[in-house]
PDB file of C-alpha atoms and ligand atoms in Angstrom:
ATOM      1  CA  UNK A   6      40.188  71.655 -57.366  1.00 47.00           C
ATOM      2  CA  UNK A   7      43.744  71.544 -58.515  1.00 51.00           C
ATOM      3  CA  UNK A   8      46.681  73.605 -56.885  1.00 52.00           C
ATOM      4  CA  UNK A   9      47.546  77.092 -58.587  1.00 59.00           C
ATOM      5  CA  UNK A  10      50.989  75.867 -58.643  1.00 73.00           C
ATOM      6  CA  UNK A  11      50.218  72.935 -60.934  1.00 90.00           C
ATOM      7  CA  UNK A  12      49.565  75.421 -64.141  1.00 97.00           C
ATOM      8  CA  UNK A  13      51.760  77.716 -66.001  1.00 96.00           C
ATOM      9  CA  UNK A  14      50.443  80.857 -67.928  1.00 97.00           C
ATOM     10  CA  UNK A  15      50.609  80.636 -71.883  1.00 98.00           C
ATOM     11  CA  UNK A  16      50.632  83.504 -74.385  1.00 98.00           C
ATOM     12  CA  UNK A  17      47.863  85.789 -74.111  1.00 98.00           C
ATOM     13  CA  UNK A  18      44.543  85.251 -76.817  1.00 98.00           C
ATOM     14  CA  UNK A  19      42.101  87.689 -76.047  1.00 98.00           C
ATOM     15  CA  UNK A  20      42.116  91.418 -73.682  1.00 98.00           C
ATOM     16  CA  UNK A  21      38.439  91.815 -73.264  1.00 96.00           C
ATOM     17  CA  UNK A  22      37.001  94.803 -71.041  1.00 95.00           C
ATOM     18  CA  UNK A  23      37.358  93.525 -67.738  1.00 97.00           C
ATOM     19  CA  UNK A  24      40.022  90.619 -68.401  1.00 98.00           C
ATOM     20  CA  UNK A  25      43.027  89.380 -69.827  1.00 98.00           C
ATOM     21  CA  UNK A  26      42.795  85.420 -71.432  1.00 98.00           C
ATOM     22  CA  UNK A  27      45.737  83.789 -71.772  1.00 98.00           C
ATOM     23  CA  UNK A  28      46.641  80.321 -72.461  1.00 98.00           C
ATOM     24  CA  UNK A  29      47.445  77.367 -69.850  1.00 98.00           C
ATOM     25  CA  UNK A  30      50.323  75.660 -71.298  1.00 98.00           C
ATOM     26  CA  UNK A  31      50.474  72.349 -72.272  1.00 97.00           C
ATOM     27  CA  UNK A  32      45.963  71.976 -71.576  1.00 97.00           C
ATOM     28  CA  UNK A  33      43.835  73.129 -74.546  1.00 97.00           C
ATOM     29  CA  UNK A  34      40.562  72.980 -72.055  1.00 98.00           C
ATOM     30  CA  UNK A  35      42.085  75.619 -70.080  1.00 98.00           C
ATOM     31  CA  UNK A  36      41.752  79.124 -70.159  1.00 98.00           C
ATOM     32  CA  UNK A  37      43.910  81.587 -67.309  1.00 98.00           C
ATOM     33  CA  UNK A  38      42.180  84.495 -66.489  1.00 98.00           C
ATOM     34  CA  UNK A  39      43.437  87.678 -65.225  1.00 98.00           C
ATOM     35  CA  UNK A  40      40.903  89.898 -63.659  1.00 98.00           C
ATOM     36  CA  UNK A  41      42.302  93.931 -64.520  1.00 98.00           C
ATOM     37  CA  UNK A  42      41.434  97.151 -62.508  1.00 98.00           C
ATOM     38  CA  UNK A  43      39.512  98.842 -65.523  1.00 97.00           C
ATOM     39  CA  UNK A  44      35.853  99.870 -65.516  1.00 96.00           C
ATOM     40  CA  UNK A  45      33.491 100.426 -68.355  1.00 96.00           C
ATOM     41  CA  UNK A  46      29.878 101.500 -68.649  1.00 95.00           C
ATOM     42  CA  UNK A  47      27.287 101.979 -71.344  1.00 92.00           C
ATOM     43  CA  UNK A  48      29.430  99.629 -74.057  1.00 88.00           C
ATOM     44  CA  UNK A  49      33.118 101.058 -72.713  1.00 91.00           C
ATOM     45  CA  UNK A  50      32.063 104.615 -73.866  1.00 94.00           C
ATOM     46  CA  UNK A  51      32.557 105.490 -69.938  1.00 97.00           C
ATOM     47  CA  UNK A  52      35.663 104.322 -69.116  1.00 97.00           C
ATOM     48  CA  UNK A  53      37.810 104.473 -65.179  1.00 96.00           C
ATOM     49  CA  UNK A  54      39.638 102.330 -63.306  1.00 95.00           C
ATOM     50  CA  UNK A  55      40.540 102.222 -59.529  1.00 96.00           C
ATOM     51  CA  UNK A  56      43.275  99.960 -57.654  1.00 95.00           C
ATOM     52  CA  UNK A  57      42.191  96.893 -56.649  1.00 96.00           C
ATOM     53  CA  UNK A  58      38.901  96.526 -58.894  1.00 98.00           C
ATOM     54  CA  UNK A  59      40.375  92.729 -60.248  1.00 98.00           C
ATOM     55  CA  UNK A  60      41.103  91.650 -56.752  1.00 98.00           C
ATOM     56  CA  UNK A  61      37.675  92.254 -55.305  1.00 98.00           C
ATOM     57  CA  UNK A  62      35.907  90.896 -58.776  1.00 98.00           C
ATOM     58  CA  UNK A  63      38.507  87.765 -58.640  1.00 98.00           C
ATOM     59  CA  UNK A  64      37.327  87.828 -54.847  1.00 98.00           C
ATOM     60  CA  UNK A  65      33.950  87.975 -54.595  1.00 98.00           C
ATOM     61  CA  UNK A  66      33.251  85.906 -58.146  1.00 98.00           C
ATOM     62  CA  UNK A  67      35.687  83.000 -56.617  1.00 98.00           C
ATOM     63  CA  UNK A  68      33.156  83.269 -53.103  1.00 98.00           C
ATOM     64  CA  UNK A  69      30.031  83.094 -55.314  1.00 98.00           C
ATOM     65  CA  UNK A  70      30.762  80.342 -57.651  1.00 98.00           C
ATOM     66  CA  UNK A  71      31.841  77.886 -54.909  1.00 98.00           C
ATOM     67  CA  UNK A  72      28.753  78.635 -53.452  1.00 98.00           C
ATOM     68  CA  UNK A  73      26.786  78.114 -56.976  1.00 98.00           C
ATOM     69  CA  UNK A  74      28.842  74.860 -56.674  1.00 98.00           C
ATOM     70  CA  UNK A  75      27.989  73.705 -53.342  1.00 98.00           C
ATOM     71  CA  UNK A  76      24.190  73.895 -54.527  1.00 98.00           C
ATOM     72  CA  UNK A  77      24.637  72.327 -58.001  1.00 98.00           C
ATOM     73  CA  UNK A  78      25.697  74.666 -60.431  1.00 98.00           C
ATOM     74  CA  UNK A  79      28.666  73.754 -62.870  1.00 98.00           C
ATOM     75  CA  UNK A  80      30.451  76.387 -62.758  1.00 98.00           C
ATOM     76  CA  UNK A  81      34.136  77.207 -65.075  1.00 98.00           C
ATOM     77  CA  UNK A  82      36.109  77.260 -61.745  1.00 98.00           C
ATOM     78  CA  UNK A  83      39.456  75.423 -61.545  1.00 98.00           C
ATOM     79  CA  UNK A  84      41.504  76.903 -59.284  1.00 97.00           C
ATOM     80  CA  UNK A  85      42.554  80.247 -57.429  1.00 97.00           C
ATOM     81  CA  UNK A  86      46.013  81.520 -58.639  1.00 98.00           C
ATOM     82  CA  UNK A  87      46.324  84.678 -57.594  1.00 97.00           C
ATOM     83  CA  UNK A  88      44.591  88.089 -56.011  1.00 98.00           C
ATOM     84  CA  UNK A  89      43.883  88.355 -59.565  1.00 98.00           C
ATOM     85  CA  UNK A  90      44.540  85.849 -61.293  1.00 98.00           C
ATOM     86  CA  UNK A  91      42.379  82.513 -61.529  1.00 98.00           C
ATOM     87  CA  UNK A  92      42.151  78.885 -64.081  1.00 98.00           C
ATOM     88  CA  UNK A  93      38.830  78.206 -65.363  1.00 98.00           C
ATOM     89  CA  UNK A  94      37.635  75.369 -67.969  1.00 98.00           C
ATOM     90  CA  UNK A  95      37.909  76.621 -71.127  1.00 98.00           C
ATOM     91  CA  UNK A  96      34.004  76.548 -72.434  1.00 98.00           C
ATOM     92  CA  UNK A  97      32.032  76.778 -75.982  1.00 98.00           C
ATOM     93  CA  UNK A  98      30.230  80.083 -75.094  1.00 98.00           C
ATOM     94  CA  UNK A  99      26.703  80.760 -75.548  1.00 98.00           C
ATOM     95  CA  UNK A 100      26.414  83.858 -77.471  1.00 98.00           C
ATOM     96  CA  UNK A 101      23.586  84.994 -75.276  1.00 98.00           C
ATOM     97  CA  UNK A 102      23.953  87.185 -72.095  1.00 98.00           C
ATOM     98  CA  UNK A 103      21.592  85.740 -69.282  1.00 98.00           C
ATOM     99  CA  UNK A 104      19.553  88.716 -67.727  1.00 98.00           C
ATOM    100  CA  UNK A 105      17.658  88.135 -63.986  1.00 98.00           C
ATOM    101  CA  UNK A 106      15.976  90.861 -62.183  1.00 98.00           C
ATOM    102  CA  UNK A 107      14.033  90.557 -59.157  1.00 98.00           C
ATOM    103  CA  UNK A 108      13.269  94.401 -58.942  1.00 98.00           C
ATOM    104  CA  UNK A 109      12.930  96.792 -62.107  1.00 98.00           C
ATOM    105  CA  UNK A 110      15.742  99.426 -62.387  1.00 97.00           C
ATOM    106  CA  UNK A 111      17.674 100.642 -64.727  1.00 92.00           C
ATOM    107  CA  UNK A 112      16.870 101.639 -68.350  1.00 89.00           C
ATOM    108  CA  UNK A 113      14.061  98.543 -68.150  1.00 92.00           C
ATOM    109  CA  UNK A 114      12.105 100.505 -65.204  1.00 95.00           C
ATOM    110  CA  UNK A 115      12.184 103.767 -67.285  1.00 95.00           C
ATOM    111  CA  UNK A 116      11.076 101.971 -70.563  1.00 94.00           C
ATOM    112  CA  UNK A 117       7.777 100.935 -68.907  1.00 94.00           C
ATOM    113  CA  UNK A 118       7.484 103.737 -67.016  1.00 97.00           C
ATOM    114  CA  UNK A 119       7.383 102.031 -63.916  1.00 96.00           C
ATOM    115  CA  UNK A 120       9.311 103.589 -60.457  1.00 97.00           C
ATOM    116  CA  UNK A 121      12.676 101.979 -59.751  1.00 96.00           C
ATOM    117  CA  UNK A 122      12.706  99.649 -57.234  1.00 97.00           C
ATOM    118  CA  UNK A 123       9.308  97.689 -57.750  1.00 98.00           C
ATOM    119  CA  UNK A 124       9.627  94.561 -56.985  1.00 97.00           C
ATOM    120  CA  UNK A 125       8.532  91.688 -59.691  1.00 97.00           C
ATOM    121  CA  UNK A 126       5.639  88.710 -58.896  1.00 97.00           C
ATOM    122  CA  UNK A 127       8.153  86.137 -60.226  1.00 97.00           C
ATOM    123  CA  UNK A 128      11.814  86.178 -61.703  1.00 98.00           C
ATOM    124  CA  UNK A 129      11.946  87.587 -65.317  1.00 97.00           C
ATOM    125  CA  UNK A 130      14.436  86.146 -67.386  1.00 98.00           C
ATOM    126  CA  UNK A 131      15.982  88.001 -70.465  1.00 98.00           C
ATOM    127  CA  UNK A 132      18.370  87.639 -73.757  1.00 98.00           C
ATOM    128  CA  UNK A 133      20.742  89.797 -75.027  1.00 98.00           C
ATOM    129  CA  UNK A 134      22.994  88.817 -77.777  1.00 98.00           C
ATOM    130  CA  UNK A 135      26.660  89.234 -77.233  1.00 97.00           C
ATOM    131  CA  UNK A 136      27.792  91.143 -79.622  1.00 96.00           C
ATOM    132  CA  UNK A 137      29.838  94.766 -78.495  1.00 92.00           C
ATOM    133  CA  UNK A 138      29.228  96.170 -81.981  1.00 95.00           C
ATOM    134  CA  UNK A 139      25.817  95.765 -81.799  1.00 96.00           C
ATOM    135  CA  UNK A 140      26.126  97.297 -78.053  1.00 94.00           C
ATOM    136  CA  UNK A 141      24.554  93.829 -77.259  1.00 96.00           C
ATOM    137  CA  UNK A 142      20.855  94.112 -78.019  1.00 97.00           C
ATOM    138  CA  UNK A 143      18.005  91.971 -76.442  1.00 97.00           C
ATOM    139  CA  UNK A 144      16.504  89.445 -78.718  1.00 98.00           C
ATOM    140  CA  UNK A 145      13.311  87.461 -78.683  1.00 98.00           C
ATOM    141  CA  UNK A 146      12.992  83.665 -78.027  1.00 98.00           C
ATOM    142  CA  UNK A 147      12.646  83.888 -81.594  1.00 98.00           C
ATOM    143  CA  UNK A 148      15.043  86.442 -82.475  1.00 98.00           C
ATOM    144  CA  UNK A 149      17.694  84.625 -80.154  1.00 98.00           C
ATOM    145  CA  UNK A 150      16.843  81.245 -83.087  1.00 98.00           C
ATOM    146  CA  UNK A 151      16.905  83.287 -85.976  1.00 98.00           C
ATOM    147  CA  UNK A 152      20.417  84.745 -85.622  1.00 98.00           C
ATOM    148  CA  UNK A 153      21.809  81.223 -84.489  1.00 98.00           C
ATOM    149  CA  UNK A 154      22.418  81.980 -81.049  1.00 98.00           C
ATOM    150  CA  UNK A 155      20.438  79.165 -79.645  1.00 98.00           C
ATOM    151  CA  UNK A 156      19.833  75.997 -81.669  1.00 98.00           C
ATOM    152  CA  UNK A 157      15.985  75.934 -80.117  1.00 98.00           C
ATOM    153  CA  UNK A 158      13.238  77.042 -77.701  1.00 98.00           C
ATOM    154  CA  UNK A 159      13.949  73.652 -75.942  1.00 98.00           C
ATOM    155  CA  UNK A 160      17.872  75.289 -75.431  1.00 98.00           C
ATOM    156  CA  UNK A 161      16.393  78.547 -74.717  1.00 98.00           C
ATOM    157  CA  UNK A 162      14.091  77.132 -71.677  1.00 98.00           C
ATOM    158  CA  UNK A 163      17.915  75.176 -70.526  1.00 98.00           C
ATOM    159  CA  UNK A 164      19.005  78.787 -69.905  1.00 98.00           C
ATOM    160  CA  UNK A 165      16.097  80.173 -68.159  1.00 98.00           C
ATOM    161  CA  UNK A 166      16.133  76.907 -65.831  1.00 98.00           C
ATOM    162  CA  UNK A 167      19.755  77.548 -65.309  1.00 98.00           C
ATOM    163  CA  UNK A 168      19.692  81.279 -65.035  1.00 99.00           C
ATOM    164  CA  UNK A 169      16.593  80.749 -62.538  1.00 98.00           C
ATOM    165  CA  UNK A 170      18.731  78.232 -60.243  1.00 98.00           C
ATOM    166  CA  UNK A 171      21.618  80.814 -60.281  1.00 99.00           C
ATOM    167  CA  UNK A 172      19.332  83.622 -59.008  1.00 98.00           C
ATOM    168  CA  UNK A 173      17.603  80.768 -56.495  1.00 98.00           C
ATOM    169  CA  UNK A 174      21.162  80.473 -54.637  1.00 98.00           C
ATOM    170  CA  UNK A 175      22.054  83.861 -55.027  1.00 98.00           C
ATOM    171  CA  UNK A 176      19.236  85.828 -53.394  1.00 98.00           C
ATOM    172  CA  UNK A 177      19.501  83.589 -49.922  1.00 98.00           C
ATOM    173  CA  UNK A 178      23.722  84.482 -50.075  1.00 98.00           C
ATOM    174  CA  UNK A 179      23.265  88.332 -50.813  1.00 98.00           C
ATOM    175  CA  UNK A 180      20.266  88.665 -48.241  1.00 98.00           C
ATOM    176  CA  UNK A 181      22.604  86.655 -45.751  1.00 98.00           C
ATOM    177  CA  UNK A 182      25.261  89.495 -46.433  1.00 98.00           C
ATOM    178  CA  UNK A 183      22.820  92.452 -46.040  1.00 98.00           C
ATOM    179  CA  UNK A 184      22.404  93.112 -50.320  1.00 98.00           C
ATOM    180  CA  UNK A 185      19.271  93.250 -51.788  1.00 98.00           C
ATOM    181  CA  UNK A 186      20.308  91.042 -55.493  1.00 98.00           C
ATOM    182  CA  UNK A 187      17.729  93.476 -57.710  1.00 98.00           C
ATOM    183  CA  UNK A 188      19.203  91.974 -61.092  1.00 98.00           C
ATOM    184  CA  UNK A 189      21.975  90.483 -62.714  1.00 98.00           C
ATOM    185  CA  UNK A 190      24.022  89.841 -65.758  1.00 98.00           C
ATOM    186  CA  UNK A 191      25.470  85.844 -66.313  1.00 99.00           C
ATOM    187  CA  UNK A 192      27.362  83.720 -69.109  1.00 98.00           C
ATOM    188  CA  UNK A 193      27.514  80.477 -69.784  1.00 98.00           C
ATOM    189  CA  UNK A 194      28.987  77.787 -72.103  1.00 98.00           C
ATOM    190  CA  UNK A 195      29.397  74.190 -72.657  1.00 98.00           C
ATOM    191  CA  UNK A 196      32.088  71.456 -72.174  1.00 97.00           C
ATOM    192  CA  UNK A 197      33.086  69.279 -74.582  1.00 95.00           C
ATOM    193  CA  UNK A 198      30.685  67.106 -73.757  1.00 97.00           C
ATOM    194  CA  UNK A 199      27.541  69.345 -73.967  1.00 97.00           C
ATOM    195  CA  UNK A 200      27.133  70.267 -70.095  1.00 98.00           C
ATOM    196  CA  UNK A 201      25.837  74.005 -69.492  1.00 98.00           C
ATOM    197  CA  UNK A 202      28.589  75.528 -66.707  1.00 98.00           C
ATOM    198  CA  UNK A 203      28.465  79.267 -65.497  1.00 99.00           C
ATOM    199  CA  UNK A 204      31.291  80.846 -66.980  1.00 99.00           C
ATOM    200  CA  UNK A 205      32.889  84.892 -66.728  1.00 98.00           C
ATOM    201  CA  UNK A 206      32.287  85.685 -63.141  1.00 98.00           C
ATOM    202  CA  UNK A 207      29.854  87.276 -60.984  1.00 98.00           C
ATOM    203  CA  UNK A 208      30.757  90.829 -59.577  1.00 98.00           C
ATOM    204  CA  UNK A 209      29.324  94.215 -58.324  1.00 98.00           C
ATOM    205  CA  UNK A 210      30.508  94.913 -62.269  1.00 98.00           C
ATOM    206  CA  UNK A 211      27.405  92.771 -63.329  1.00 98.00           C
ATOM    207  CA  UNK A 212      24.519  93.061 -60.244  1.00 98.00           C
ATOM    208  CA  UNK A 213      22.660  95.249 -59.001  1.00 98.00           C
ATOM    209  CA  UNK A 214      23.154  95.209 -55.119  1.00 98.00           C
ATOM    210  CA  UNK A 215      21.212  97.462 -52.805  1.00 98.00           C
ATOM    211  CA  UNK A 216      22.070  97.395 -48.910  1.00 98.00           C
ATOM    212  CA  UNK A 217      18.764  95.817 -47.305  1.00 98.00           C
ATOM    213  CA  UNK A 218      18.617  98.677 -44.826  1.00 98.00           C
ATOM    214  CA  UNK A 219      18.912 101.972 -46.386  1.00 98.00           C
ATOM    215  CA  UNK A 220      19.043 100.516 -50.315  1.00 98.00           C
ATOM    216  CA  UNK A 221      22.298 102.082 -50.824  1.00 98.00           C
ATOM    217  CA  UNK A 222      23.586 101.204 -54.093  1.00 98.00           C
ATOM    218  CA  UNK A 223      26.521  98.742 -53.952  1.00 98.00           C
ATOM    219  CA  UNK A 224      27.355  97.921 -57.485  1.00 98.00           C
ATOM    220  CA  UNK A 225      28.438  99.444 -60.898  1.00 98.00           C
ATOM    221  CA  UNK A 226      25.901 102.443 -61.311  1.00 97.00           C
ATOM    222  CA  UNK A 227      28.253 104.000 -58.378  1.00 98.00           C
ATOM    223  CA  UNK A 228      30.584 104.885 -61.264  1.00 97.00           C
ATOM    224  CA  UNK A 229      27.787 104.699 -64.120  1.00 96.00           C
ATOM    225  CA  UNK A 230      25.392 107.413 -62.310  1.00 96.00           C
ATOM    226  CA  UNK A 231      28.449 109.487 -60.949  1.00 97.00           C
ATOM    227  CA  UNK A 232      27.380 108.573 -57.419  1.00 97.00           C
ATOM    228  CA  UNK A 233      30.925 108.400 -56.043  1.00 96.00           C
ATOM    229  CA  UNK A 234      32.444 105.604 -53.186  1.00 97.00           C
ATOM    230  CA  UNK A 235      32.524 102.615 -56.262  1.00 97.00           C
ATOM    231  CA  UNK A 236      35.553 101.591 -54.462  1.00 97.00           C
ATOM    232  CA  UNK A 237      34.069 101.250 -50.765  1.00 98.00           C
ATOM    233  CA  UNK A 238      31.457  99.750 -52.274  1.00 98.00           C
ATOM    234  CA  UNK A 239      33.074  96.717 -53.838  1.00 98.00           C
ATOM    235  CA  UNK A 240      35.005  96.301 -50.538  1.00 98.00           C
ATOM    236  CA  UNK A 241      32.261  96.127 -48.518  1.00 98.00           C
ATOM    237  CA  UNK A 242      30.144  93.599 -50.899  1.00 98.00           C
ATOM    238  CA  UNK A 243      33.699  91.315 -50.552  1.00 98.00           C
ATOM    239  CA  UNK A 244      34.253  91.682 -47.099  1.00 98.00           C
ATOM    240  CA  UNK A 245      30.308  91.290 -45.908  1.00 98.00           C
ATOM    241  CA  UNK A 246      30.476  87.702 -48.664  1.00 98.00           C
ATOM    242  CA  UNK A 247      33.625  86.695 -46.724  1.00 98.00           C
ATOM    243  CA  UNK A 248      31.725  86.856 -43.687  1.00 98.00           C
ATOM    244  CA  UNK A 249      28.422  85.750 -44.408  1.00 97.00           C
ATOM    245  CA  UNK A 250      30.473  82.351 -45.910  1.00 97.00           C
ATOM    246  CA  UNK A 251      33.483  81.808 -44.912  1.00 93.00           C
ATOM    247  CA  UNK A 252      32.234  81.004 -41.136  1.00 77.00           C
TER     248      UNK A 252
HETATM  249  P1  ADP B 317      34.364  91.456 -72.690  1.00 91.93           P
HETATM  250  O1  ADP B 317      34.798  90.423 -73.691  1.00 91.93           O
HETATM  251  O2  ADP B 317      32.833  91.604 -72.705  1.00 91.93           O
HETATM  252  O3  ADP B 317      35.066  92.763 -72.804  1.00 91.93           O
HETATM  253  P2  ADP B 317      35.896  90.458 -70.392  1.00 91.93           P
HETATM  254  O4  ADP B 317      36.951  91.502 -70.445  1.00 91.93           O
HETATM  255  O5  ADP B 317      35.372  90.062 -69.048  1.00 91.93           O
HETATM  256  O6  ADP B 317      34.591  90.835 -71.236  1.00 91.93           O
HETATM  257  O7  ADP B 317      36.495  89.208 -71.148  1.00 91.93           O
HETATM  258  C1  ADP B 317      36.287  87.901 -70.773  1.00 91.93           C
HETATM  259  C2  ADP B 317      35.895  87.119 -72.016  1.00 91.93           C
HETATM  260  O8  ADP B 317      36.057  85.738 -71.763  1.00 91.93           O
HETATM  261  C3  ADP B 317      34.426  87.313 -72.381  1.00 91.93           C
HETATM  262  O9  ADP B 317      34.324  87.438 -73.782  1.00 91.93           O
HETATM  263  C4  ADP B 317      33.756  86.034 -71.891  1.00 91.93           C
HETATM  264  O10 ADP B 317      32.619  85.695 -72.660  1.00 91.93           O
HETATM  265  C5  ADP B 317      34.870  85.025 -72.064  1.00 91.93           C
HETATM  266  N1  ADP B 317      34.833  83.907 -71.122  1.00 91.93           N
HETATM  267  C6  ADP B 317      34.607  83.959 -69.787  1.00 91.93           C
HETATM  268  N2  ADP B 317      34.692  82.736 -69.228  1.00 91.93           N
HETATM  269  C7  ADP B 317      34.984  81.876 -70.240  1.00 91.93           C
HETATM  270  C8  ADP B 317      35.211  80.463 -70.304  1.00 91.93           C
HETATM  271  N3  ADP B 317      35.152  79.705 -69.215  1.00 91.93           N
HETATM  272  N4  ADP B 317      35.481  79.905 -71.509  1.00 91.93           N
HETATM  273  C9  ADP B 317      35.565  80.685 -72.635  1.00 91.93           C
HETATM  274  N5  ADP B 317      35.385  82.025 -72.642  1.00 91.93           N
HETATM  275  C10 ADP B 317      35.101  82.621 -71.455  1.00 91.93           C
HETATM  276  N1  UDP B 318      24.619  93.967 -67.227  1.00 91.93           N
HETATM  277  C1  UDP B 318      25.933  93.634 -67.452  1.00 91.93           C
HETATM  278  N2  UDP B 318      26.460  93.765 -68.712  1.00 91.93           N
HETATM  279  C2  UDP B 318      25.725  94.215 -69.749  1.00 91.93           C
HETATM  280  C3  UDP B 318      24.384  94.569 -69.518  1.00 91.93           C
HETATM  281  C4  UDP B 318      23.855  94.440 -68.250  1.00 91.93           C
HETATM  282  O1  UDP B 318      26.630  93.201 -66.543  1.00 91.93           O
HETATM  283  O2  UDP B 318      26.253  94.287 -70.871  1.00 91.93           O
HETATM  284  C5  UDP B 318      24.037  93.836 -65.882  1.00 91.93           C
HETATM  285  C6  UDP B 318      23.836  95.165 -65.176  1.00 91.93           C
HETATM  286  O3  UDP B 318      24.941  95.473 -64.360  1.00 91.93           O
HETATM  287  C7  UDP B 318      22.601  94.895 -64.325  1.00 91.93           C
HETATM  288  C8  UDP B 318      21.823  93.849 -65.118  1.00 91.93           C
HETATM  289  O4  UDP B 318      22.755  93.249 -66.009  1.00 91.93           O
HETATM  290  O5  UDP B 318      22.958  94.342 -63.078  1.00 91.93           O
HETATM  291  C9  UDP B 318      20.646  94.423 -65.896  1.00 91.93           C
HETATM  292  O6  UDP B 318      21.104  95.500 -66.677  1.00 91.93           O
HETATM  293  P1  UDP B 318      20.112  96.483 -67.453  1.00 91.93           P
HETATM  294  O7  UDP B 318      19.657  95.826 -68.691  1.00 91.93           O
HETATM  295  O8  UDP B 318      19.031  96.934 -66.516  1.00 91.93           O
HETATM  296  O9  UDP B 318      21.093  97.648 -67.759  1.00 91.93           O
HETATM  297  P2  UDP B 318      20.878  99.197 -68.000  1.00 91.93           P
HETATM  298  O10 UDP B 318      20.419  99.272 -69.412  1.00 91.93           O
HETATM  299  O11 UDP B 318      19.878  99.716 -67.027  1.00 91.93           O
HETATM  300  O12 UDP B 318      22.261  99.725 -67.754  1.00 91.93           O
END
């Protein structure tokens, strides 16, 4: 882990969403990312904001991927610049979106007709290609082949392994902060040399997070169900991860 102070922030290359990507100057295999306050649901056609949302993300993704770390995971990490602000390696992305659930919710509990909240046997891992003007669809193991965003089912299992060993850390660290982890969005890409690292981050913006005791929603469908409190919410998924790891 490098000092903050040891990078300088380049021209901006990208305003995504959630973030801002600029350049690092002077180091092509960096990429400085700038968490922003904006909200979006249902591919950005619900749009809000509150103050503060890119702190707690920066926050709580910087808490989780050291963890992810300490257990084995590459993660894109580099170094903490800022409340919002943070240097990451600058990956190949995988044009997949990793999918975990642990409990059906969501639009995949009401396409099988199947209550919300059922818990599932094992893990069940699932694509979605990353594309916003296709509103980011979910492919097949085939499907994800045939439109080039995996080279093979051999690369395809290298996600599920990795996507499984992210939700294997995960669910010990959420349970040890009172949060039920019922499912979860991750990226990843690779370095120049090939190796698979977590990349984007890991927020209440991408989890589902129900408190163990009264299975309070914690997470985005606050603001995508109108259920009010998104703000408290985030704050109190940061501040229980700050003290269920930083003992
Ligand atoms: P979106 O592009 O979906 O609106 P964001 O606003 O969060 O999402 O933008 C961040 C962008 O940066 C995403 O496209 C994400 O795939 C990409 N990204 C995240 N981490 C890395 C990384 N380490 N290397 C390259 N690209 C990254
Ligand atoms: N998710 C995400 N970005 C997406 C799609 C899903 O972060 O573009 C997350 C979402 O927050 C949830 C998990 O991935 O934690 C599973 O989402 P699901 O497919 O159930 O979404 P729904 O269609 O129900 O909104």
């Amino acid at each position: 882990m490098e000092a903050g102070g040891r990078f300088s922030k380049g021209a901006m290359v990208y305003e995504g969403k959630a973030k801002r990507l600029y350049q690092v100057e002077g180091r092509s295999d960096l990429i400085w990312q700038e968490f922003k306050d904006s909200l979006t649901a249902f591919n950005a056609q619900k749009k809000g904001n509150f103050a503060n949302k890119g702190a707690l993300n920066r926050e709580i993704s910087s808490l989780l991927f050291q963890e992810l770390e300490k257990n084995g995971v590459h993660t894109h990490r580099v170094a903490d610049i800022s409340a919002t602000e943070e240097v990451t390696k600058k990956l190949e992305m995988v044009k997949l979106e990793l999918v975990v659930r642990n409990v059906l919710a969501g639009s995949t509990a009401k396409k099988f007709g199947i209550e919300e909240g059922t818990p599932l046997e094992r893990p069940l891992v699932e694509f979605y290609y990353k594309d916003d003007a296709l509103a980011d669809p979910f492919v097949s193991d085939d499907q994800a082949i045939m439109i080039k965003a995996a080279k093979s089912l051999a690369e395809l299992d290298e996600l599920k392994v990795f996507a499984l060993k992210v939700n294997a850390t995960l669910l010990p660290v959420m349970r040890s902060a009172g949060l039920q982890l019922v499912d979860f969005k991750i990226e990843a890409g690779r370095d120049t040399t090939g190796v698979l690292h977590l990349a984007d981050e890991i927020s209440p913006d991408c989890c589902r997070l129900w408190d163990l005791k009264t299975g309070e929603k914690m997470d985005k469908d606050r603001f995508r169900r109108d259920l009010g409190g998104v703000e408290e919410a985030y704050r109190e998924v940061c501040e229980r991860l700050k003290k269920a790891l930083l003992k």
